[in-house]
């Protein structure tokens, strides 16, 4: 049965073959050696858009004359060489469905020979490849688009042969390495441009890794051809051959210098911020303003709240649970205020899980909603427990000092650097009977200062503030019974390192009793002076009267006695005067009665007076100036000065009988010098002679009587005349005292 | 009577009386200042020598009374005192001259002479 079937098939083979050929989807035609069509199937006819009858038995070049030039030679070659001719992807414009279209065909011309080897036909096989071509073009376009895209995104592409290390790359890659666009560079060149450190540590390692994993990825620095440092990023993929050996690597490369630079900058500023955060021990968080959910806690935030930042996390609502119950309202108020001001700030106590309490400070900025984000607070948290404790300690220590200040009976006060008084101790209130606020209000404290001292008080205080020098002043304060008592106020500036005043610390000491005693003493001396002088007046008067009446008596004893009594009474009178002067000098009210007078006149008169009572010494006087010298001074006091110097010169030169007095001008001073050749003084004594009650001691105390107050007064008188006194002295050789009085300027100026 | 001495110290009164008497002046003294008003009514001195500070009666009050009264204002006054500031105070009070205690008797005589010229 099968054999019969097979046989019939063979019998009909031509028929069958023809049918098959007719229906195949590729075009097929047979052309004989005379180029005449003997067969064409449907597909072929459709391709050339002819009917069967139009071509069968016709010469090809008659039907398609335009093909003769090319095809004739092709046919000849095919016929002679017996090698088929392929004409791939021939473009033919065909009208299909009413549209003229580009259609592509692969043409094959195959010679067919008889069994005896005679040429029989050209078989023309035509296959439409339009779809293939379209697809390929599409791929090509896609590739081109990709290329353009990569180039415009500053992405270079490369293709490295891992066996030969030949590299093909896009033109942009050359640019990255600083070469001209399109200039080809080798794989080795590329490697050479990489920074050595990065090449070893990054690129070569990434390459090794890529060969194992198939993925090539790195970011590294290179120095390009023109010495710019650049950052590049590479992404590649490795292709393996059939044996699993890497054969090819394809990838992209980008210049990421800009990104990297800003990344580094960002990293640096992040680092700085972090450093600052760490240094200030600030914790950080963000908070949704509406829901008050917190997130983005920094480790420090967790630590402050008593969590282990390594192992624990907290939910967005945990924070509230730690707020000490006394501070809940305060916190809510602060949150409300933040809505108005944009700033969130509050200090609160928190309670940790273990029950310990801490003080924290929250500071945040409310950031308005933008780009669809909700309003949120970016905040910091700071542990201020120590500060609070410190504040508390300070407060306690201050309390202690205030207590101390309050406990002492002295008045204590504190002033700011501008002189405003801001603190008074309790003694101030107790003394004045006023309340604290009366004192703080403006210059309220001035109220209790005696009106006579107020102006000077203000002046001196302002001066101390200006000069930063300590303040000293004696003034009277009114007490609660409206009585005034004397106080000595002293204030010292508390300076900082820069020498600026931080505070003034002042005390006022009640010196009223001292003052009173001082006054009593001075009153007593004044009274004693007056009372002593009355008998002195009487004695002196009678002695003089007696001398007047009996002075020419033969009785020498009487006359000498009267002279001695008169001299001693005069000395007594001077001593009484000195005592009074001292007490008045101490009280600061030794009055000066200044007027212009001739110094020459004063000196000569004084010398004459001394001579009248002291005949023991010879006093020489020399004027060493061409004219008289006028001074503006208290004549009586200057007389007292010269008198003192002269009597001293006489007193302390018991063996020498010479005293020299000179009057001259030195620089801006009128100078009177008194020189003796007596016992003199050594250095130690010289330093003390202007002290009160000091006197030079001789071997015999009784030789040199006196209170030793003379030079003390002399110095004070000269000080108060803006003058001075100097002394040159040598033990056992004598002394030379000189006193200086300022010249009357307008008169003696040249 | 030319000169009246008013001082609460009897010795001073006698001293000055002695000095001026020896110089030939007609002198009287009053050592109880409270009696001064009586004496001044009875006698008409040309010069009064007094002290700045006297118990019960002040030299300045005396001066004021004399100088303010038209009948007595022609009377010269010399003020004496041991008080250190007495000179100024006396001049202020309106005296004609001043003498520091203790004094030189020559000074006293000169001043008296000048005022009674």
mmCIF file with all atom_site columns, N, CA, C and O in Angstrom, chain A residues 532-567:
data_model
loop_
_atom_site.group_PDB
_atom_site.id
_atom_site.type_symbol
_atom_site.label_atom_id
_atom_site.label_alt_id
_atom_site.label_comp_id
_atom_site.label_asym_id
_atom_site.label_entity_id
_atom_site.label_seq_id
_atom_site.pdbx_PDB_ins_code
_atom_site.Cartn_x
_atom_site.Cartn_y
_atom_site.Cartn_z
_atom_site.occupancy
_atom_site.B_iso_or_equiv
_atom_site.pdbx_formal_charge
_atom_site.auth_seq_id
_atom_site.auth_comp_id
_atom_site.auth_asym_id
_atom_site.auth_atom_id
_atom_site.pdbx_PDB_model_num
ATOM 1   N N  . UNK A 1 532 ? 45.097 128.158 126.612 1.00 0.00 ? 532 UNK A N  1
ATOM 2   C CA . UNK A 1 532 ? 46.510 128.292 126.943 1.00 0.00 ? 532 UNK A CA 1
ATOM 3   C C  . UNK A 1 532 ? 47.033 129.667 126.574 1.00 0.00 ? 532 UNK A C  1
ATOM 4   O O  . UNK A 1 532 ? 47.920 130.216 127.223 1.00 0.00 ? 532 UNK A O  1
ATOM 5   N N  . UNK A 1 533 ? 46.454 130.172 125.470 1.00 0.00 ? 533 UNK A N  1
ATOM 6   C CA . UNK A 1 533 ? 46.976 131.441 124.986 1.00 0.00 ? 533 UNK A CA 1
ATOM 7   C C  . UNK A 1 533 ? 46.594 132.616 125.884 1.00 0.00 ? 533 UNK A C  1
ATOM 8   O O  . UNK A 1 533 ? 47.283 133.644 125.898 1.00 0.00 ? 533 UNK A O  1
ATOM 9   N N  . UNK A 1 534 ? 45.495 132.454 126.618 1.00 0.00 ? 534 UNK A N  1
ATOM 10  C CA . UNK A 1 534 ? 45.094 133.545 127.516 1.00 0.00 ? 534 UNK A CA 1
ATOM 11  C C  . UNK A 1 534 ? 46.170 133.818 128.588 1.00 0.00 ? 534 UNK A C  1
ATOM 12  O O  . UNK A 1 534 ? 46.653 134.943 128.691 1.00 0.00 ? 534 UNK A O  1
ATOM 13  N N  . UNK A 1 535 ? 46.624 132.766 129.330 1.00 0.00 ? 535 UNK A N  1
ATOM 14  C CA . UNK A 1 535 ? 47.713 133.042 130.287 1.00 0.00 ? 535 UNK A CA 1
ATOM 15  C C  . UNK A 1 535 ? 49.007 133.463 129.604 1.00 0.00 ? 535 UNK A C  1
ATOM 16  O O  . UNK A 1 535 ? 49.737 134.317 130.113 1.00 0.00 ? 535 UNK A O  1
ATOM 17  N N  . UNK A 1 536 ? 49.270 132.877 128.401 1.00 0.00 ? 536 UNK A N  1
ATOM 18  C CA . UNK A 1 536 ? 50.484 133.266 127.678 1.00 0.00 ? 536 UNK A CA 1
ATOM 19  C C  . UNK A 1 536 ? 50.426 134.756 127.350 1.00 0.00 ? 536 UNK A C  1
ATOM 20  O O  . UNK A 1 536 ? 51.411 135.486 127.485 1.00 0.00 ? 536 UNK A O  1
ATOM 21  N N  . UNK A 1 537 ? 49.226 135.194 126.933 1.00 0.00 ? 537 UNK A N  1
ATOM 22  C CA . UNK A 1 537 ? 49.039 136.617 126.608 1.00 0.00 ? 537 UNK A CA 1
ATOM 23  C C  . UNK A 1 537 ? 49.360 137.492 127.829 1.00 0.00 ? 537 UNK A C  1
ATOM 24  O O  . UNK A 1 537 ? 50.077 138.501 127.729 1.00 0.00 ? 537 UNK A O  1
ATOM 25  N N  . UNK A 1 538 ? 48.840 137.057 128.956 1.00 0.00 ? 538 UNK A N  1
ATOM 26  C CA . UNK A 1 538 ? 49.046 137.829 130.183 1.00 0.00 ? 538 UNK A CA 1
ATOM 27  C C  . UNK A 1 538 ? 50.528 137.870 130.558 1.00 0.00 ? 538 UNK A C  1
ATOM 28  O O  . UNK A 1 538 ? 51.097 138.926 130.809 1.00 0.00 ? 538 UNK A O  1
ATOM 29  N N  . UNK A 1 539 ? 51.172 136.688 130.548 1.00 0.00 ? 539 UNK A N  1
ATOM 30  C CA . UNK A 1 539 ? 52.589 136.617 130.919 1.00 0.00 ? 539 UNK A CA 1
ATOM 31  C C  . UNK A 1 539 ? 53.415 137.472 129.981 1.00 0.00 ? 539 UNK A C  1
ATOM 32  O O  . UNK A 1 539 ? 54.200 138.321 130.377 1.00 0.00 ? 539 UNK A O  1
ATOM 33  N N  . UNK A 1 540 ? 53.173 137.234 128.647 1.00 0.00 ? 540 UNK A N  1
ATOM 34  C CA . UNK A 1 540 ? 53.952 137.947 127.642 1.00 0.00 ? 540 UNK A CA 1
ATOM 35  C C  . UNK A 1 540 ? 53.742 139.470 127.794 1.00 0.00 ? 540 UNK A C  1
ATOM 36  O O  . UNK A 1 540 ? 54.688 140.268 127.753 1.00 0.00 ? 540 UNK A O  1
ATOM 37  N N  . UNK A 1 541 ? 52.473 139.851 128.022 1.00 0.00 ? 541 UNK A N  1
ATOM 38  C CA . UNK A 1 541 ? 52.146 141.262 128.164 1.00 0.00 ? 541 UNK A CA 1
ATOM 39  C C  . UNK A 1 541 ? 52.884 141.893 129.353 1.00 0.00 ? 541 UNK A C  1
ATOM 40  O O  . UNK A 1 541 ? 53.511 142.937 129.218 1.00 0.00 ? 541 UNK A O  1
ATOM 41  N N  . UNK A 1 542 ? 52.837 141.205 130.498 1.00 0.00 ? 542 UNK A N  1
ATOM 42  C CA . UNK A 1 542 ? 53.488 141.760 131.693 1.00 0.00 ? 542 UNK A CA 1
ATOM 43  C C  . UNK A 1 542 ? 54.996 141.782 131.547 1.00 0.00 ? 542 UNK A C  1
ATOM 44  O O  . UNK A 1 542 ? 55.662 142.720 131.996 1.00 0.00 ? 542 UNK A O  1
ATOM 45  N N  . UNK A 1 543 ? 55.570 140.734 130.920 1.00 0.00 ? 543 UNK A N  1
ATOM 46  C CA . UNK A 1 543 ? 57.015 140.720 130.722 1.00 0.00 ? 543 UNK A CA 1
ATOM 47  C C  . UNK A 1 543 ? 57.438 141.907 129.881 1.00 0.00 ? 543 UNK A C  1
ATOM 48  O O  . UNK A 1 543 ? 58.373 142.637 130.204 1.00 0.00 ? 543 UNK A O  1
ATOM 49  N N  . UNK A 1 544 ? 56.673 142.123 128.796 1.00 0.00 ? 544 UNK A N  1
ATOM 50  C CA . UNK A 1 544 ? 57.014 143.243 127.916 1.00 0.00 ? 544 UNK A CA 1
ATOM 51  C C  . UNK A 1 544 ? 56.829 144.584 128.642 1.00 0.00 ? 544 UNK A C  1
ATOM 52  O O  . UNK A 1 544 ? 57.635 145.510 128.488 1.00 0.00 ? 544 UNK A O  1
ATOM 53  N N  . UNK A 1 545 ? 55.750 144.618 129.447 1.00 0.00 ? 545 UNK A N  1
ATOM 54  C CA . UNK A 1 545 ? 55.479 145.855 130.210 1.00 0.00 ? 545 UNK A CA 1
ATOM 55  C C  . UNK A 1 545 ? 56.601 146.126 131.208 1.00 0.00 ? 545 UNK A C  1
ATOM 56  O O  . UNK A 1 545 ? 57.115 147.251 131.324 1.00 0.00 ? 545 UNK A O  1
ATOM 57  N N  . UNK A 1 546 ? 57.005 145.001 131.846 1.00 0.00 ? 546 UNK A N  1
ATOM 58  C CA . UNK A 1 546 ? 58.117 145.110 132.810 1.00 0.00 ? 546 UNK A CA 1
ATOM 59  C C  . UNK A 1 546 ? 59.386 145.560 132.108 1.00 0.00 ? 546 UNK A C  1
ATOM 60  O O  . UNK A 1 546 ? 60.114 146.422 132.595 1.00 0.00 ? 546 UNK A O  1
ATOM 61  N N  . UNK A 1 547 ? 59.678 144.943 130.954 1.00 0.00 ? 547 UNK A N  1
ATOM 62  C CA . UNK A 1 547 ? 60.877 145.301 130.199 1.00 0.00 ? 547 UNK A CA 1
ATOM 63  C C  . UNK A 1 547 ? 60.838 146.774 129.794 1.00 0.00 ? 547 UNK A C  1
ATOM 64  O O  . UNK A 1 547 ? 61.830 147.495 129.840 1.00 0.00 ? 547 UNK A O  1
ATOM 65  N N  . UNK A 1 548 ? 59.625 147.208 129.431 1.00 0.00 ? 548 UNK A N  1
ATOM 66  C CA . UNK A 1 548 ? 59.452 148.582 128.995 1.00 0.00 ? 548 UNK A CA 1
ATOM 67  C C  . UNK A 1 548 ? 59.741 149.566 130.144 1.00 0.00 ? 548 UNK A C  1
ATOM 68  O O  . UNK A 1 548 ? 60.420 150.573 129.974 1.00 0.00 ? 548 UNK A O  1
ATOM 69  N N  . UNK A 1 549 ? 59.257 149.119 131.302 1.00 0.00 ? 549 UNK A N  1
ATOM 70  C CA . UNK A 1 549 ? 59.396 150.020 132.457 1.00 0.00 ? 549 UNK A CA 1
ATOM 71  C C  . UNK A 1 549 ? 60.753 149.872 133.142 1.00 0.00 ? 549 UNK A C  1
ATOM 72  O O  . UNK A 1 549 ? 61.314 150.824 133.665 1.00 0.00 ? 549 UNK A O  1
ATOM 73  N N  . UNK A 1 550 ? 61.300 148.600 133.149 1.00 0.00 ? 550 UNK A N  1
ATOM 74  C CA . UNK A 1 550 ? 62.547 148.377 133.896 1.00 0.00 ? 550 UNK A CA 1
ATOM 75  C C  . UNK A 1 550 ? 63.696 147.948 132.989 1.00 0.00 ? 550 UNK A C  1
ATOM 76  O O  . UNK A 1 550 ? 64.725 147.498 133.456 1.00 0.00 ? 550 UNK A O  1
ATOM 77  N N  . UNK A 1 551 ? 63.536 148.023 131.726 1.00 0.00 ? 551 UNK A N  1
ATOM 78  C CA . UNK A 1 551 ? 64.524 147.505 130.761 1.00 0.00 ? 551 UNK A CA 1
ATOM 79  C C  . UNK A 1 551 ? 65.864 148.215 130.871 1.00 0.00 ? 551 UNK A C  1
ATOM 80  O O  . UNK A 1 551 ? 66.913 147.638 130.580 1.00 0.00 ? 551 UNK A O  1
ATOM 81  N N  . UNK A 1 552 ? 65.827 149.445 131.241 1.00 0.00 ? 552 UNK A N  1
ATOM 82  C CA . UNK A 1 552 ? 67.084 150.194 131.339 1.00 0.00 ? 552 UNK A CA 1
ATOM 83  C C  . UNK A 1 552 ? 67.667 150.124 132.747 1.00 0.00 ? 552 UNK A C  1
ATOM 84  O O  . UNK A 1 552 ? 68.539 150.899 133.122 1.00 0.00 ? 552 UNK A O  1
ATOM 85  N N  . UNK A 1 553 ? 67.124 149.128 133.536 1.00 0.00 ? 553 UNK A N  1
ATOM 86  C CA . UNK A 1 553 ? 67.586 148.995 134.916 1.00 0.00 ? 553 UNK A CA 1
ATOM 87  C C  . UNK A 1 553 ? 69.039 148.533 134.954 1.00 0.00 ? 553 UNK A C  1
ATOM 88  O O  . UNK A 1 553 ? 69.522 147.867 134.047 1.00 0.00 ? 553 UNK A O  1
ATOM 89  N N  . UNK A 1 554 ? 69.693 148.899 136.018 1.00 0.00 ? 554 UNK A N  1
ATOM 90  C CA . UNK A 1 554 ? 71.073 148.484 136.260 1.00 0.00 ? 554 UNK A CA 1
ATOM 91  C C  . UNK A 1 554 ? 71.117 147.008 136.613 1.00 0.00 ? 554 UNK A C  1
ATOM 92  O O  . UNK A 1 554 ? 72.117 146.332 136.430 1.00 0.00 ? 554 UNK A O  1
ATOM 93  N N  . UNK A 1 555 ? 69.968 146.507 137.062 1.00 0.00 ? 555 UNK A N  1
ATOM 94  C CA . UNK A 1 555 ? 69.877 145.126 137.543 1.00 0.00 ? 555 UNK A CA 1
ATOM 95  C C  . UNK A 1 555 ? 69.896 144.168 136.355 1.00 0.00 ? 555 UNK A C  1
ATOM 96  O O  . UNK A 1 555 ? 68.872 143.903 135.718 1.00 0.00 ? 555 UNK A O  1
ATOM 97  N N  . UNK A 1 556 ? 71.097 143.683 135.983 1.00 0.00 ? 556 UNK A N  1
ATOM 98  C CA . UNK A 1 556 ? 71.254 142.805 134.824 1.00 0.00 ? 556 UNK A CA 1
ATOM 99  C C  . UNK A 1 556 ? 70.445 141.520 134.954 1.00 0.00 ? 556 UNK A C  1
ATOM 100 O O  . UNK A 1 556 ? 69.900 140.994 133.991 1.00 0.00 ? 556 UNK A O  1
ATOM 101 N N  . UNK A 1 557 ? 70.414 141.020 136.184 1.00 0.00 ? 557 UNK A N  1
ATOM 102 C CA . UNK A 1 557 ? 69.680 139.786 136.433 1.00 0.00 ? 557 UNK A CA 1
ATOM 103 C C  . UNK A 1 557 ? 68.220 139.949 136.045 1.00 0.00 ? 557 UNK A C  1
ATOM 104 O O  . UNK A 1 557 ? 67.627 139.106 135.376 1.00 0.00 ? 557 UNK A O  1
ATOM 105 N N  . UNK A 1 558 ? 67.653 141.071 136.453 1.00 0.00 ? 558 UNK A N  1
ATOM 106 C CA . UNK A 1 558 ? 66.251 141.335 136.139 1.00 0.00 ? 558 UNK A CA 1
ATOM 107 C C  . UNK A 1 558 ? 66.054 141.383 134.623 1.00 0.00 ? 558 UNK A C  1
ATOM 108 O O  . UNK A 1 558 ? 65.165 140.734 134.069 1.00 0.00 ? 558 UNK A O  1
ATOM 109 N N  . UNK A 1 559 ? 66.943 142.143 133.958 1.00 0.00 ? 559 UNK A N  1
ATOM 110 C CA . UNK A 1 559 ? 66.799 142.309 132.502 1.00 0.00 ? 559 UNK A CA 1
ATOM 111 C C  . UNK A 1 559 ? 66.937 140.972 131.780 1.00 0.00 ? 559 UNK A C  1
ATOM 112 O O  . UNK A 1 559 ? 66.139 140.615 130.925 1.00 0.00 ? 559 UNK A O  1
ATOM 113 N N  . UNK A 1 560 ? 67.993 140.192 132.131 1.00 0.00 ? 560 UNK A N  1
ATOM 114 C CA . UNK A 1 560 ? 68.179 138.877 131.501 1.00 0.00 ? 560 UNK A CA 1
ATOM 115 C C  . UNK A 1 560 ? 66.997 137.957 131.746 1.00 0.00 ? 560 UNK A C  1
ATOM 116 O O  . UNK A 1 560 ? 66.543 137.256 130.844 1.00 0.00 ? 560 UNK A O  1
ATOM 117 N N  . UNK A 1 561 ? 66.514 137.980 133.001 1.00 0.00 ? 561 UNK A N  1
ATOM 118 C CA . UNK A 1 561 ? 65.382 137.116 133.339 1.00 0.00 ? 561 UNK A CA 1
ATOM 119 C C  . UNK A 1 561 ? 64.173 137.481 132.497 1.00 0.00 ? 561 UNK A C  1
ATOM 120 O O  . UNK A 1 561 ? 63.497 136.597 131.935 1.00 0.00 ? 561 UNK A O  1
ATOM 121 N N  . UNK A 1 562 ? 63.927 138.769 132.399 1.00 0.00 ? 562 UNK A N  1
ATOM 122 C CA . UNK A 1 562 ? 62.770 139.193 131.608 1.00 0.00 ? 562 UNK A CA 1
ATOM 123 C C  . UNK A 1 562 ? 62.918 138.745 130.142 1.00 0.00 ? 562 UNK A C  1
ATOM 124 O O  . UNK A 1 562 ? 61.980 138.253 129.534 1.00 0.00 ? 562 UNK A O  1
ATOM 125 N N  . UNK A 1 563 ? 64.150 138.878 129.573 1.00 0.00 ? 563 UNK A N  1
ATOM 126 C CA . UNK A 1 563 ? 64.388 138.435 128.196 1.00 0.00 ? 563 UNK A CA 1
ATOM 127 C C  . UNK A 1 563 ? 64.143 136.946 128.028 1.00 0.00 ? 563 UNK A C  1
ATOM 128 O O  . UNK A 1 563 ? 63.497 136.504 127.076 1.00 0.00 ? 563 UNK A O  1
ATOM 129 N N  . UNK A 1 564 ? 64.681 136.172 128.970 1.00 0.00 ? 564 UNK A N  1
ATOM 130 C CA . UNK A 1 564 ? 64.511 134.717 128.917 1.00 0.00 ? 564 UNK A CA 1
ATOM 131 C C  . UNK A 1 564 ? 63.034 134.345 128.984 1.00 0.00 ? 564 UNK A C  1
ATOM 132 O O  . UNK A 1 564 ? 62.537 133.543 128.194 1.00 0.00 ? 564 UNK A O  1
ATOM 133 N N  . UNK A 1 565 ? 62.331 134.992 129.969 1.00 0.00 ? 565 UNK A N  1
ATOM 134 C CA . UNK A 1 565 ? 60.892 134.692 130.094 1.00 0.00 ? 565 UNK A CA 1
ATOM 135 C C  . UNK A 1 565 ? 60.179 134.997 128.782 1.00 0.00 ? 565 UNK A C  1
ATOM 136 O O  . UNK A 1 565 ? 59.420 134.182 128.255 1.00 0.00 ? 565 UNK A O  1
ATOM 137 N N  . UNK A 1 566 ? 60.518 136.151 128.188 1.00 0.00 ? 566 UNK A N  1
ATOM 138 C CA . UNK A 1 566 ? 59.833 136.527 126.952 1.00 0.00 ? 566 UNK A CA 1
ATOM 139 C C  . UNK A 1 566 ? 60.116 135.521 125.823 1.00 0.00 ? 566 UNK A C  1
ATOM 140 O O  . UNK A 1 566 ? 59.220 135.085 125.113 1.00 0.00 ? 566 UNK A O  1
ATOM 141 N N  . UNK A 1 567 ? 61.399 135.122 125.671 1.00 0.00 ? 567 UNK A N  1
ATOM 142 C CA . UNK A 1 567 ? 61.759 134.143 124.642 1.00 0.00 ? 567 UNK A CA 1
ATOM 143 C C  . UNK A 1 567 ? 61.006 132.832 124.830 1.00 0.00 ? 567 UNK A C  1
ATOM 144 O O  . UNK A 1 567 ? 60.470 132.256 123.880 1.00 0.00 ? 567 UNK A O  1
#
